[in-house]
Short mmCIF file of C-alpha atoms in Angstrom, two decimals:
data_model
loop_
_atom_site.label_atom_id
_atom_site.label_comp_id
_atom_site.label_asym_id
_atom_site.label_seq_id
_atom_site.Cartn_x
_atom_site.Cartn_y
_atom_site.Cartn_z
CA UNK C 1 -59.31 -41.08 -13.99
CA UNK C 2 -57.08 -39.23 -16.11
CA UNK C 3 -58.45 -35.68 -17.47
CA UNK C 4 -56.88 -33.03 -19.63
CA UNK C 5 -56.10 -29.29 -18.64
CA UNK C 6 -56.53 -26.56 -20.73
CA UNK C 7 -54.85 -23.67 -20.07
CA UNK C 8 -52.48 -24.19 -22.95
CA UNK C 9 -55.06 -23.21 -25.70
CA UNK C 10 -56.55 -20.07 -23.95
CA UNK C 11 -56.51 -16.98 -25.83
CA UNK C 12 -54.03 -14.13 -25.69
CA UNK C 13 -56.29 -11.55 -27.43
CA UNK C 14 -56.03 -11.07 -30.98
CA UNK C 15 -54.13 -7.78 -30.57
CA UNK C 16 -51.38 -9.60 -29.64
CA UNK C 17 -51.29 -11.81 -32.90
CA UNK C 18 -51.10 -8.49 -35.01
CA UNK C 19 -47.71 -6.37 -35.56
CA UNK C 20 -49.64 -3.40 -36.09
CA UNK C 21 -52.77 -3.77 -34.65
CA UNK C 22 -55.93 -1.94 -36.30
CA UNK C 23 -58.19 0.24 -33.91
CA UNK C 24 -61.89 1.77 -34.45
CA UNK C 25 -64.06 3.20 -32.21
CA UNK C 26 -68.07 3.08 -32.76
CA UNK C 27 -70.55 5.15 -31.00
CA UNK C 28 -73.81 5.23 -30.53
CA UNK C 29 -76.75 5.38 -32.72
CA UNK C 30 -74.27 2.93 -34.61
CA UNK C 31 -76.08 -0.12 -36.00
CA UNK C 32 -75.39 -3.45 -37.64
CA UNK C 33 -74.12 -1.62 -40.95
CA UNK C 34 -71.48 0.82 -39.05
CA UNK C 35 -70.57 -1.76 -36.71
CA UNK C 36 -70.22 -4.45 -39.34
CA UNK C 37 -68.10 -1.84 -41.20
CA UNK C 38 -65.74 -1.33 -38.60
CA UNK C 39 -64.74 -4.48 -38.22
CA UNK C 40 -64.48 -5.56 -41.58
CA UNK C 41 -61.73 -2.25 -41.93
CA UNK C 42 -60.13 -3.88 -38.80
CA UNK C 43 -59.93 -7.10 -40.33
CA UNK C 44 -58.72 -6.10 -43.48
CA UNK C 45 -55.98 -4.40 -41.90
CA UNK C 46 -54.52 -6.98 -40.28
CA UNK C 47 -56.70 -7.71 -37.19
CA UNK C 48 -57.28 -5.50 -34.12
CA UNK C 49 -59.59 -3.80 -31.62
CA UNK C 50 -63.48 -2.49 -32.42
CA UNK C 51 -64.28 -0.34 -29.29
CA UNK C 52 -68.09 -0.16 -28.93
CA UNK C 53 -68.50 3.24 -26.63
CA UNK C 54 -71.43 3.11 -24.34
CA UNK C 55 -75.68 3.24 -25.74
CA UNK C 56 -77.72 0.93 -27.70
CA UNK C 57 -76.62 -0.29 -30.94
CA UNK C 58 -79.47 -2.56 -32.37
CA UNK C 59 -77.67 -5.33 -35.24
CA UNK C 60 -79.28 -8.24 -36.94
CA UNK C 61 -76.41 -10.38 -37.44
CA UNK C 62 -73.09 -9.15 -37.24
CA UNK C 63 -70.56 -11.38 -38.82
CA UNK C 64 -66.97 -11.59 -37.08
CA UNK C 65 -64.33 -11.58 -38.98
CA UNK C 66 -60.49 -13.03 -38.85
CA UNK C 67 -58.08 -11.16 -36.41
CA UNK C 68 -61.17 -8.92 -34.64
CA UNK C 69 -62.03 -7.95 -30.90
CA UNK C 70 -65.19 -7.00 -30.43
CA UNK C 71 -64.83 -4.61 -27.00
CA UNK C 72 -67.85 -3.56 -25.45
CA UNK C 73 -67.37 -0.58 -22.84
CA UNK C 74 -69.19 -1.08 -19.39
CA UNK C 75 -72.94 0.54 -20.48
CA UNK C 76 -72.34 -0.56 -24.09
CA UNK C 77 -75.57 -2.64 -25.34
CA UNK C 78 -76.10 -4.62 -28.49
CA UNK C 79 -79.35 -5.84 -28.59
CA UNK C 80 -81.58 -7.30 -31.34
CA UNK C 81 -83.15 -5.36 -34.44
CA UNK C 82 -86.23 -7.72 -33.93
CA UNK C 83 -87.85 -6.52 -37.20
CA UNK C 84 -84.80 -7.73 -39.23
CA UNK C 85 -84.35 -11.49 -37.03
CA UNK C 86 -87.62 -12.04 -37.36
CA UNK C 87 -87.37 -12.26 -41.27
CA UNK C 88 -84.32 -13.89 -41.27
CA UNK C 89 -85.79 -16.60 -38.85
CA UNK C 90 -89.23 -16.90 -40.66
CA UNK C 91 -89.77 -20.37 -41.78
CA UNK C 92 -85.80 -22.02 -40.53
CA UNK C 93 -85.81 -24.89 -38.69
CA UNK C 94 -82.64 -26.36 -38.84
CA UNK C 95 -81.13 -25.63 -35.86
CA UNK C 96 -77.66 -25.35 -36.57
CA UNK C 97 -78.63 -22.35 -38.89
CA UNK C 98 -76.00 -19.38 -38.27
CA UNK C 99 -77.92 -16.66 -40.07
CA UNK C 100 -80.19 -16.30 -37.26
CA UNK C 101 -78.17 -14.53 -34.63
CA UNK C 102 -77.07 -11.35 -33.37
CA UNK C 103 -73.51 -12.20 -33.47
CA UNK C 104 -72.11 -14.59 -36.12
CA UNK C 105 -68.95 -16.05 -37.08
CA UNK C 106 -68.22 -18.62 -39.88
CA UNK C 107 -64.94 -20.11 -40.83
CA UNK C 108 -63.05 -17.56 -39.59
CA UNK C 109 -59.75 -17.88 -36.84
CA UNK C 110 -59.03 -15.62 -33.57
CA UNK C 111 -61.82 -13.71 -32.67
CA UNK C 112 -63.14 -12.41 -29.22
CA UNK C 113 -66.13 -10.26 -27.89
CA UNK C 114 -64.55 -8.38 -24.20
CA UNK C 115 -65.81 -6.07 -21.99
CA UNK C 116 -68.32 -5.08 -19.36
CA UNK C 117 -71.22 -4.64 -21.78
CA UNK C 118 -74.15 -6.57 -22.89
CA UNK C 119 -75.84 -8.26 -25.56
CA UNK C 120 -79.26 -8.69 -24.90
CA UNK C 121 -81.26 -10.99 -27.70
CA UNK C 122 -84.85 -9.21 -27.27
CA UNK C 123 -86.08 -12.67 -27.33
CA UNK C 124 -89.60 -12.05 -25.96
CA UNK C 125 -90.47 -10.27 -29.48
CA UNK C 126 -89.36 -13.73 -31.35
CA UNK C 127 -92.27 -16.42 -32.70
CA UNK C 128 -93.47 -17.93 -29.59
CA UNK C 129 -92.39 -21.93 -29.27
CA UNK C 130 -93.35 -23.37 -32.85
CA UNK C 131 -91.72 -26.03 -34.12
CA UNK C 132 -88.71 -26.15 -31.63
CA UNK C 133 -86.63 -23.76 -32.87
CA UNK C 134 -88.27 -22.21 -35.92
CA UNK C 135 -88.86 -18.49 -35.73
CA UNK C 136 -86.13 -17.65 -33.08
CA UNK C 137 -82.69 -16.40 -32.97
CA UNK C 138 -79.60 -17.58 -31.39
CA UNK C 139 -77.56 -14.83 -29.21
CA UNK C 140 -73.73 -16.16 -30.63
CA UNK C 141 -73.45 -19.01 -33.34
CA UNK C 142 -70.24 -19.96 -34.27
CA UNK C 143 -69.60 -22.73 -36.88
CA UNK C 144 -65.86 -24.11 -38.04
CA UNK C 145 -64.30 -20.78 -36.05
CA UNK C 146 -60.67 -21.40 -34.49
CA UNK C 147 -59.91 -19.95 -31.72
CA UNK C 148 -63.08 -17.59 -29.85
CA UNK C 149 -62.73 -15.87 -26.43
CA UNK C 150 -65.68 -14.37 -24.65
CA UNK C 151 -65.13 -12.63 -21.77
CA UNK C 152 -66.39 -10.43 -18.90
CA UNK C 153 -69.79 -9.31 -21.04
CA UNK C 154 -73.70 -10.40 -19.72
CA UNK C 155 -75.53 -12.35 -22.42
CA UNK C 156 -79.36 -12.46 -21.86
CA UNK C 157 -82.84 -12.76 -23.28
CA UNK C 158 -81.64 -14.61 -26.43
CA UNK C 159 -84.91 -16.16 -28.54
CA UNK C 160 -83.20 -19.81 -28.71
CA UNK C 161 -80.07 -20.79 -27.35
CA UNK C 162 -77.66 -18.04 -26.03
CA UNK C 163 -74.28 -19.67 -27.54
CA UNK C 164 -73.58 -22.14 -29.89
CA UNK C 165 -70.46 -23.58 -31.10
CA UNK C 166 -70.76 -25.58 -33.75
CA UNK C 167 -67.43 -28.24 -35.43
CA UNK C 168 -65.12 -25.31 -33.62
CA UNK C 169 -61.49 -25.49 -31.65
CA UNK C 170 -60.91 -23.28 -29.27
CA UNK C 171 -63.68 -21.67 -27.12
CA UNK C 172 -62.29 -19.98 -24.20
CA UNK C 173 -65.62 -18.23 -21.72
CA UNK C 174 -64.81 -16.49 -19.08
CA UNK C 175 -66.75 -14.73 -16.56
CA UNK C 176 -69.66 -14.19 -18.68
CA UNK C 177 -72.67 -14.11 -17.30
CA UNK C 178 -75.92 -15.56 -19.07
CA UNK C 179 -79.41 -14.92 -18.52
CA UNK C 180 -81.67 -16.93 -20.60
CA UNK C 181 -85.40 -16.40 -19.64
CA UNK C 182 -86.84 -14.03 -22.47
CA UNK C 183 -88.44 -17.56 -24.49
CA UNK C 184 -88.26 -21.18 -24.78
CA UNK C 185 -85.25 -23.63 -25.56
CA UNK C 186 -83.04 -20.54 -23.57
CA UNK C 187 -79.42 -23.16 -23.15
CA UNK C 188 -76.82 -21.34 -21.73
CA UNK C 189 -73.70 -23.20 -23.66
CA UNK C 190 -74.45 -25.85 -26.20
CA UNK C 191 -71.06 -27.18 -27.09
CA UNK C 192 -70.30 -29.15 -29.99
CA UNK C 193 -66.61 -28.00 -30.25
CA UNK C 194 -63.47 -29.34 -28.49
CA UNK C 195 -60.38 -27.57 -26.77
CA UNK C 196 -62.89 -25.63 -24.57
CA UNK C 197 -62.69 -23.60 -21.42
CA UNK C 198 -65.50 -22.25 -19.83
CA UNK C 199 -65.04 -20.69 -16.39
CA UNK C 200 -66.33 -18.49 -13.71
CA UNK C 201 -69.16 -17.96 -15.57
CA UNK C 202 -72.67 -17.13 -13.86
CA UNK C 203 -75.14 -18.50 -16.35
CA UNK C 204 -79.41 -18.74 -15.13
CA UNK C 205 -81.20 -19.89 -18.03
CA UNK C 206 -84.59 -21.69 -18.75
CA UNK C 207 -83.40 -24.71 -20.97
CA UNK C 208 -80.30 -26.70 -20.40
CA UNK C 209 -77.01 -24.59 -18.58
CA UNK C 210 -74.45 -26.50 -20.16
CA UNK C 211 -74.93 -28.96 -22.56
CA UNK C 212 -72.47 -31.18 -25.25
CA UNK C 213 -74.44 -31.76 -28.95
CA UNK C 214 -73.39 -33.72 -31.44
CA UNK C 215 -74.88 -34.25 -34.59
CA UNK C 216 -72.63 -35.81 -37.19
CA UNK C 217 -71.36 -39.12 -36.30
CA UNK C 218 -67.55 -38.36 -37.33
CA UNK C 219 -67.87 -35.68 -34.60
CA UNK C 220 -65.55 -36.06 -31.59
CA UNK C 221 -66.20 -33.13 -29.02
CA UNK C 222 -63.01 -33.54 -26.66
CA UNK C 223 -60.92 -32.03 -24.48
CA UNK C 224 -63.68 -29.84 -22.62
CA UNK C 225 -63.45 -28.40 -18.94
CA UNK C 226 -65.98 -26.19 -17.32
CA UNK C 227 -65.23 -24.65 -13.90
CA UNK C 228 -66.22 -22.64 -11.06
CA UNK C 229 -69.30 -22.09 -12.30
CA UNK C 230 -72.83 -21.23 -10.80
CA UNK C 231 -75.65 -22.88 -12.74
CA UNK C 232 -79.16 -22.41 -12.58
CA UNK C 233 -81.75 -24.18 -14.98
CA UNK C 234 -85.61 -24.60 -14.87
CA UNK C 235 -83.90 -28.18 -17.56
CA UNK C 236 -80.95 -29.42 -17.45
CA UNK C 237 -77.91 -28.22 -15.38
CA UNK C 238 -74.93 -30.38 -16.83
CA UNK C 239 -75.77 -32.38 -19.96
CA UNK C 240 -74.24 -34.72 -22.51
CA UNK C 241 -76.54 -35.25 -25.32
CA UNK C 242 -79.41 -35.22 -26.09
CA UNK C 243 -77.92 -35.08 -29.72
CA UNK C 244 -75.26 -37.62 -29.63
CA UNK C 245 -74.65 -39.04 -32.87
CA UNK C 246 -70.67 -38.57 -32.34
CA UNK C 247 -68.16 -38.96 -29.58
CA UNK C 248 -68.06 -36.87 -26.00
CA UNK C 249 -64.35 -37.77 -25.20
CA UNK C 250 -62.57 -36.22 -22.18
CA UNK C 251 -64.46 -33.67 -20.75
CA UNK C 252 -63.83 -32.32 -17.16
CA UNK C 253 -66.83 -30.42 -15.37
CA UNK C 254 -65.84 -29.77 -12.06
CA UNK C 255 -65.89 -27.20 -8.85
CA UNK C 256 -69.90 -26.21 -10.13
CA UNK C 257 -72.48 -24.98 -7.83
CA UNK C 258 -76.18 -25.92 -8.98
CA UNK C 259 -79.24 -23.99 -8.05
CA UNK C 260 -82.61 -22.86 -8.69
CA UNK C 261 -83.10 -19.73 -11.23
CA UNK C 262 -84.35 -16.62 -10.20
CA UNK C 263 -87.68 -17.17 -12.46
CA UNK C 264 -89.70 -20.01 -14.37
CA UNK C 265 -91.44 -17.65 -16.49
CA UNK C 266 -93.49 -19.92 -18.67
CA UNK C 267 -96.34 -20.91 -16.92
CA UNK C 268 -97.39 -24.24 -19.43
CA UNK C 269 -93.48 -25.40 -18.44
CA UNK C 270 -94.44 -24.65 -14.84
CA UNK C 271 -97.76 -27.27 -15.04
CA UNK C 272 -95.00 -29.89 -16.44
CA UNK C 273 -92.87 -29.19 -13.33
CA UNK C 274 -96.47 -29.54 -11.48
CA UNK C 275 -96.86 -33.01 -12.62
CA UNK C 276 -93.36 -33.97 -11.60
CA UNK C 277 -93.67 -36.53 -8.93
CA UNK C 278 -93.41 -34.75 -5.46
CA UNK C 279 -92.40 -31.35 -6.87
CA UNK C 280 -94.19 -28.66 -5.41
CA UNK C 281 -92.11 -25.31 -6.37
CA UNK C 282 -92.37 -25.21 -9.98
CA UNK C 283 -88.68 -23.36 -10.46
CA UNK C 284 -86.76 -26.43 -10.48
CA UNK C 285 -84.54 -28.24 -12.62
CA UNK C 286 -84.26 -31.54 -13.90
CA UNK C 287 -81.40 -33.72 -13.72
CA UNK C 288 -77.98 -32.49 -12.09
CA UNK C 289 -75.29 -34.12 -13.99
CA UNK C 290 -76.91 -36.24 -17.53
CA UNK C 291 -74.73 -38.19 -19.86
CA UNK C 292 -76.39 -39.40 -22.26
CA UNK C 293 -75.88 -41.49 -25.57
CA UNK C 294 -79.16 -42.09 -27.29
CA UNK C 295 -78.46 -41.88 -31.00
CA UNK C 296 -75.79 -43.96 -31.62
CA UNK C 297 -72.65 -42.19 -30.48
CA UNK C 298 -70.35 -42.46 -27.36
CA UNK C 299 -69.51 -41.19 -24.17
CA UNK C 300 -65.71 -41.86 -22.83
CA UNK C 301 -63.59 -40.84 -20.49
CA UNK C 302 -66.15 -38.02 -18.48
CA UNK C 303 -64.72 -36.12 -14.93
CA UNK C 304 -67.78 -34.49 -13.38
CA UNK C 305 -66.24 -33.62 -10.08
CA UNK C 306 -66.67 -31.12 -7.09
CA UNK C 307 -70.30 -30.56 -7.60
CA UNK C 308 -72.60 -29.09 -4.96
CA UNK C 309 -76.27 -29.19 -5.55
CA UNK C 310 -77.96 -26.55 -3.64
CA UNK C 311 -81.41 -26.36 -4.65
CA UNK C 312 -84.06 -27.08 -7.34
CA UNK C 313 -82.47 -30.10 -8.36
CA UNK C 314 -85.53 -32.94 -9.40
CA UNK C 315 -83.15 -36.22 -9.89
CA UNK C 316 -79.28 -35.91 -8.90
CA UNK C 317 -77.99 -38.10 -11.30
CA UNK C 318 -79.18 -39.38 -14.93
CA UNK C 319 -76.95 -41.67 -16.94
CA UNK C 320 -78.64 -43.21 -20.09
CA UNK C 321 -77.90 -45.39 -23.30
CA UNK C 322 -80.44 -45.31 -25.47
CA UNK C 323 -81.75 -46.16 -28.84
CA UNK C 324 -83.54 -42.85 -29.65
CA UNK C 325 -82.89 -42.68 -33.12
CA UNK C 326 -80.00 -43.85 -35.86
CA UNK C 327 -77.35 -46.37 -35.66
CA UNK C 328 -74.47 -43.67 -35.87
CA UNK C 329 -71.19 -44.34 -36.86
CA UNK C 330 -69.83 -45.64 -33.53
CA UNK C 331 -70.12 -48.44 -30.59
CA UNK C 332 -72.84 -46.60 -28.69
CA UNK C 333 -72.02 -47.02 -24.97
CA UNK C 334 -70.96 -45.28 -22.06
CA UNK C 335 -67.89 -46.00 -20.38
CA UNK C 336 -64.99 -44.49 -18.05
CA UNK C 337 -67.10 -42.28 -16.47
CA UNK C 338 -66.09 -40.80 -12.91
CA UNK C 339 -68.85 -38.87 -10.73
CA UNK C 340 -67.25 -37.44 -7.49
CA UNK C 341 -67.38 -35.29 -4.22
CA UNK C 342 -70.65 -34.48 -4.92
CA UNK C 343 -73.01 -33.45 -2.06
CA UNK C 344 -76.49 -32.09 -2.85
CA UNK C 345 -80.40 -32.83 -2.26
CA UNK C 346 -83.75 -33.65 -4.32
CA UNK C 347 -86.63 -31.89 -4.89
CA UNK C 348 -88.79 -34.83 -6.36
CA UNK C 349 -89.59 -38.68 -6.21
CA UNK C 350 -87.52 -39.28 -9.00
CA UNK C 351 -84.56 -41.40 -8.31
CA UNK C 352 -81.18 -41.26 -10.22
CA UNK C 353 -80.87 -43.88 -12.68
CA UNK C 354 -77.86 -45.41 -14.80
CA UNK C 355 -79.98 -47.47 -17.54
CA UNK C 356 -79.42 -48.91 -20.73
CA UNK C 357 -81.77 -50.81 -23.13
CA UNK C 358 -82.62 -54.07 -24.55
CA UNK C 359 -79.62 -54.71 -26.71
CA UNK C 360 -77.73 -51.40 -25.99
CA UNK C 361 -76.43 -51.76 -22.31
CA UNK C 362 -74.61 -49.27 -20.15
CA UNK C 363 -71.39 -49.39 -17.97
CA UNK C 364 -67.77 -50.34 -18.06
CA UNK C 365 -65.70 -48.23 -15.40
CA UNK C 366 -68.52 -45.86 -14.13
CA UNK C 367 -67.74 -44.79 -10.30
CA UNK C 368 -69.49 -42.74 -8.15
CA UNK C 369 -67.48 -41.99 -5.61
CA UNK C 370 -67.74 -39.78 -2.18
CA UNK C 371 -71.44 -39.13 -3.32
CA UNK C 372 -73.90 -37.53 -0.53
CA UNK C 373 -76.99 -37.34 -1.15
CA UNK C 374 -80.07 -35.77 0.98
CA UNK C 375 -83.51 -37.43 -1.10
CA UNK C 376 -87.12 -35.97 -1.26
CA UNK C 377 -89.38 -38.53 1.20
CA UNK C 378 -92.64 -38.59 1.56
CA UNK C 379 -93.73 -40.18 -1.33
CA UNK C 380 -97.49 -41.04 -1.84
CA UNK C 381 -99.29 -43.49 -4.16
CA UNK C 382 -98.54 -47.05 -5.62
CA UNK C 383 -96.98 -45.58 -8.60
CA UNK C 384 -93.73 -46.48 -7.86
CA UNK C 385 -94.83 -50.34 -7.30
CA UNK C 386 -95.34 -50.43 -11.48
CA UNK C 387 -93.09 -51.95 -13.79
CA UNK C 388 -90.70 -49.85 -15.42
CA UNK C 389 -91.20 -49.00 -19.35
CA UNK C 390 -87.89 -49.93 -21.25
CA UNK C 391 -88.90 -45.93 -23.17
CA UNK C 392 -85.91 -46.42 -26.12
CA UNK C 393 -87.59 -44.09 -28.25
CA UNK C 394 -88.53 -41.54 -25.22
CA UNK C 395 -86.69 -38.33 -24.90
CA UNK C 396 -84.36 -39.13 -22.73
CA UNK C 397 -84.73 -37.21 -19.26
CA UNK C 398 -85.41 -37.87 -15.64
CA UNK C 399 -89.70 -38.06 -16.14
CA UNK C 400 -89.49 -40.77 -19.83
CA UNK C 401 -90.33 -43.19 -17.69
CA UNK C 402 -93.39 -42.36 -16.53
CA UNK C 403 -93.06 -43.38 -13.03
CA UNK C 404 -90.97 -41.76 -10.43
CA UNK C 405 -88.95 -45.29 -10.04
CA UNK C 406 -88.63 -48.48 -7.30
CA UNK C 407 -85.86 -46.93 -5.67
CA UNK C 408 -85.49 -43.74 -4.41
CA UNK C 409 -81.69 -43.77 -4.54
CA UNK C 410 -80.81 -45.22 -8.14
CA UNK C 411 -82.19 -47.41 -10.44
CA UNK C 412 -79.70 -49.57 -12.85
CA UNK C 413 -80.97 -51.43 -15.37
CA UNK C 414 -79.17 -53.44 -18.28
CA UNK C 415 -76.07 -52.40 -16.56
CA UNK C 416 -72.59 -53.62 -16.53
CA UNK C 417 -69.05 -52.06 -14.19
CA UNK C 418 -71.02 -49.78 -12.09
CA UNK C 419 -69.61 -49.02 -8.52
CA UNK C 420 -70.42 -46.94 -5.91
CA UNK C 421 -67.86 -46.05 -3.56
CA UNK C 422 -69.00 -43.88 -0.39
CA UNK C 423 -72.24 -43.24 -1.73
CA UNK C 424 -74.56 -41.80 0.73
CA UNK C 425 -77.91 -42.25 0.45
CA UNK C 426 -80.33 -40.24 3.09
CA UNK C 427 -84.51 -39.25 2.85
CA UNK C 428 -85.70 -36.39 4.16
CA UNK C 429 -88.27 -38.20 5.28
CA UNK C 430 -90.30 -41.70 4.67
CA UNK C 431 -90.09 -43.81 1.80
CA UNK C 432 -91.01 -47.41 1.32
CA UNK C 433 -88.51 -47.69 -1.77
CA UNK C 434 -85.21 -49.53 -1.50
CA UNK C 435 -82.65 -47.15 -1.88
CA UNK C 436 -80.97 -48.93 -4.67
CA UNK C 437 -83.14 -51.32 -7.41
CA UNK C 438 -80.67 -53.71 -10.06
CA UNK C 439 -82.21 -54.89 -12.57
CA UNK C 440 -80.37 -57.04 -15.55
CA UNK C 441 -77.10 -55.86 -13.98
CA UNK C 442 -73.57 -57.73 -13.87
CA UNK C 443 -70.49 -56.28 -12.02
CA UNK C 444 -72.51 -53.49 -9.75
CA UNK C 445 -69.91 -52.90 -6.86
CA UNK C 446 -70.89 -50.92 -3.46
CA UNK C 447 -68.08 -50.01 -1.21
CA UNK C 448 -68.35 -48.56 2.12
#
């Protein structure tokens, strides 16, 4: 399968896209208003550097502007005004609102935050969970920006998601480490951008690590690659969907290590790991790799390669078309999708699964391929002898359907041009499950 490098798009720095770049340096007590201040001067003057010195600056969302650096000196920390988010979040629950974040940008081209500081979101003073995201404040939201770079800082304890890039082009993250624990719905990246880069990046985070959205159906998020990256989620570690109105179209995830976070903080998400299906250890993740297209969009042309799963992983592999909500605006199906060198183990009953629905099937050039696989045995009960809910409406994830599954390698259902090509399949232990259940398939292809 063909995939797309991106190297050509990365970011120079905007100092180099200014004749006479501007420079200002801020020091501490600085706050949103002197900070916001300095970069507006740099903008105006034709784009530039803001130094942030080392201390604590608290800001309430900062607004980049064209042609600006944000540099943040090692010991430099922004970190919420919590007073000041938590009026601007009161009452929003569209979650694609930019207002309420620390750091902000909004049709405007070539901007960066640099540097060996932080930005930490103070997200344990936010509204607890209510409402998904209502009462909580993003760490970075970026909507119809060309052209962002963030690099080298530590982003943690955000009150929603840590970064999110909404209709953008050009998102270049690199070595940036994330640390997402501080309150619920914590995603590391939640892409709906294309031309994106994200690499070397340490990112340990509660909710999904790295995860593709799309909600407008004329969306096409394309040309993505994420590398050489350590993930850790008590969710999801690489996800397509769940909102997938629009088009995921050439993205390359590969050379990723997966494993457990250093905390599951939230003890009511640590009961749902609890009734997980042979999970013991609540500080565990989902799914592995998820693709997903549930409300009527599309998934094409998907590299997830290189991937070693070294702990806390529930379910390897989740592929699912659904029929969650909407019609959308395309053909809603999943095709040309390549899954390889992947070695890794389970921590639960729950078998992989490539499903579709009644009406909306899945498949058409999906390979696994050099797949090794050490599964969680042991498994007790008859609840794996039940039949299998169709769950189109379900959130889609590993435990929708209720059961942890007749196989305890993959399940396929309504499935079309799937094949497995030195697929391993091992149990740590006994299991009366087949390792591999079709049902409703055509064209399912295992190869030595």
């Amino acid at each position: 399968m063909k995939h797309v490098l991106l190297m050509a798009f990365a970011l120079v720095g905007v100092d180099a896209l200014c004749a006479q770049p501007s420079f200002s340096t801020v020091r501490a007590p600085a706050g949103t208003i002197e900070l916001q201040a300095a970069i507006d001067r740099v903008s105006a003057a034709g784009g530039g550097t803001v130094h942030v010195a080392r201390g604590d600056y608290p800001i309430a969302c900062l607004m980049f502007r064209d042609n600006v650096t944000l540099d943040l000196a090692e010991g430099a920390r922004l970190y919420g005004e919590t007073n000041a988010l938590l009026q601007m979040a009161k009452g929003v629950k569209d979650e694609s609102n930019l207002g309420t974040a620390l750091l902000v940008g909004k049709d405007v081209s070539n901007i960066a935050i640099v540097g060996r500081g932080s930005v930490d979101g103070c997200g344990q003073a936010a509204t607890p969970y209510v409402n998904n995201r209502s009462g909580r404040w993003k760490l970075i939201a970026l909507a119809n920006v060309n052209n962002f770079r963030v690099e080298g800082v530590t982003l943690e304890n955000s009150a929603s998601w840590t970064c999110y890039f909404h209709r953008c082009d050009g998102i270049v993250a690199r070595g940036v480490k994330l640390d997402g624990h501080a309150n619920y719905n914590n995603d590391g990246f939640d892409i709906e951008a294309k031309n994106v880069l994200i690499e070397d990046c340490d990112i340990d985070v509660e909710d999904d690590a790295i995860c593709g959205k799309i909600h407008d159906p004329a969306f096409v998020s394309e040309n993505v690659e994420v590398r050489n990256c350590r993930l850790a989620s008590n969710c999801n570690f690489i996800k397509l969907g769940t909102a997938s109105a629009g088009t995921f179209r050439n993205w390359y995830v590969h050379d990723c290590v997966l494993e457990r976070c250093r905390v599951a903080p939230f003890e009511d998400l640590q009961w749902a790991a609890r009734r997980i299906p042979g999970v013991t250890d609540p500080v565990s993740g989902l799914a592995g790799i998820v693709l997903e297209a549930v409300d009527g969009g599309r998934v094409e042309n998907i590299t997830v390669r290189g991937i070693e799963m070294k702990s806390g992983v529930q379910t390897p592999i989740f592929l699912r078309v659904g029929a969650r909500r909407g019609e959308g605006g395309n053909d809603w199906n999943m095709r040309n999708v390549l899954i390889e060198n992947v070695v890794g183990s389970s921590c639960s009953w729950i078998a992989s699964s490539i499903t579709g629905v009644p009406g909306r099937r899945i498949g058409g050039g999906i390979v696994l391929r050099n797949v090794d696989l050490t599964l969680k045995g042991g498994i007790t009960g008859d609840d794996w002898r039940k039949p299998v809910p169709e769950a189109e409406k379900s959130y889609p994830e590993n435990r929708c359907f209720g059961t942890p599954l007749p196989a305890h390698g993959f399940y396929l259902r309504h499935a079309d041009g799937v094949s497995f090509e030195n697929v391993k399949i091992r149990v740590d232990g006994e299991d009366p499950r087949p390792a591999i259940i079709k049902d409703d398939c055509t064209d399912i292809a295992t190869h030595p």
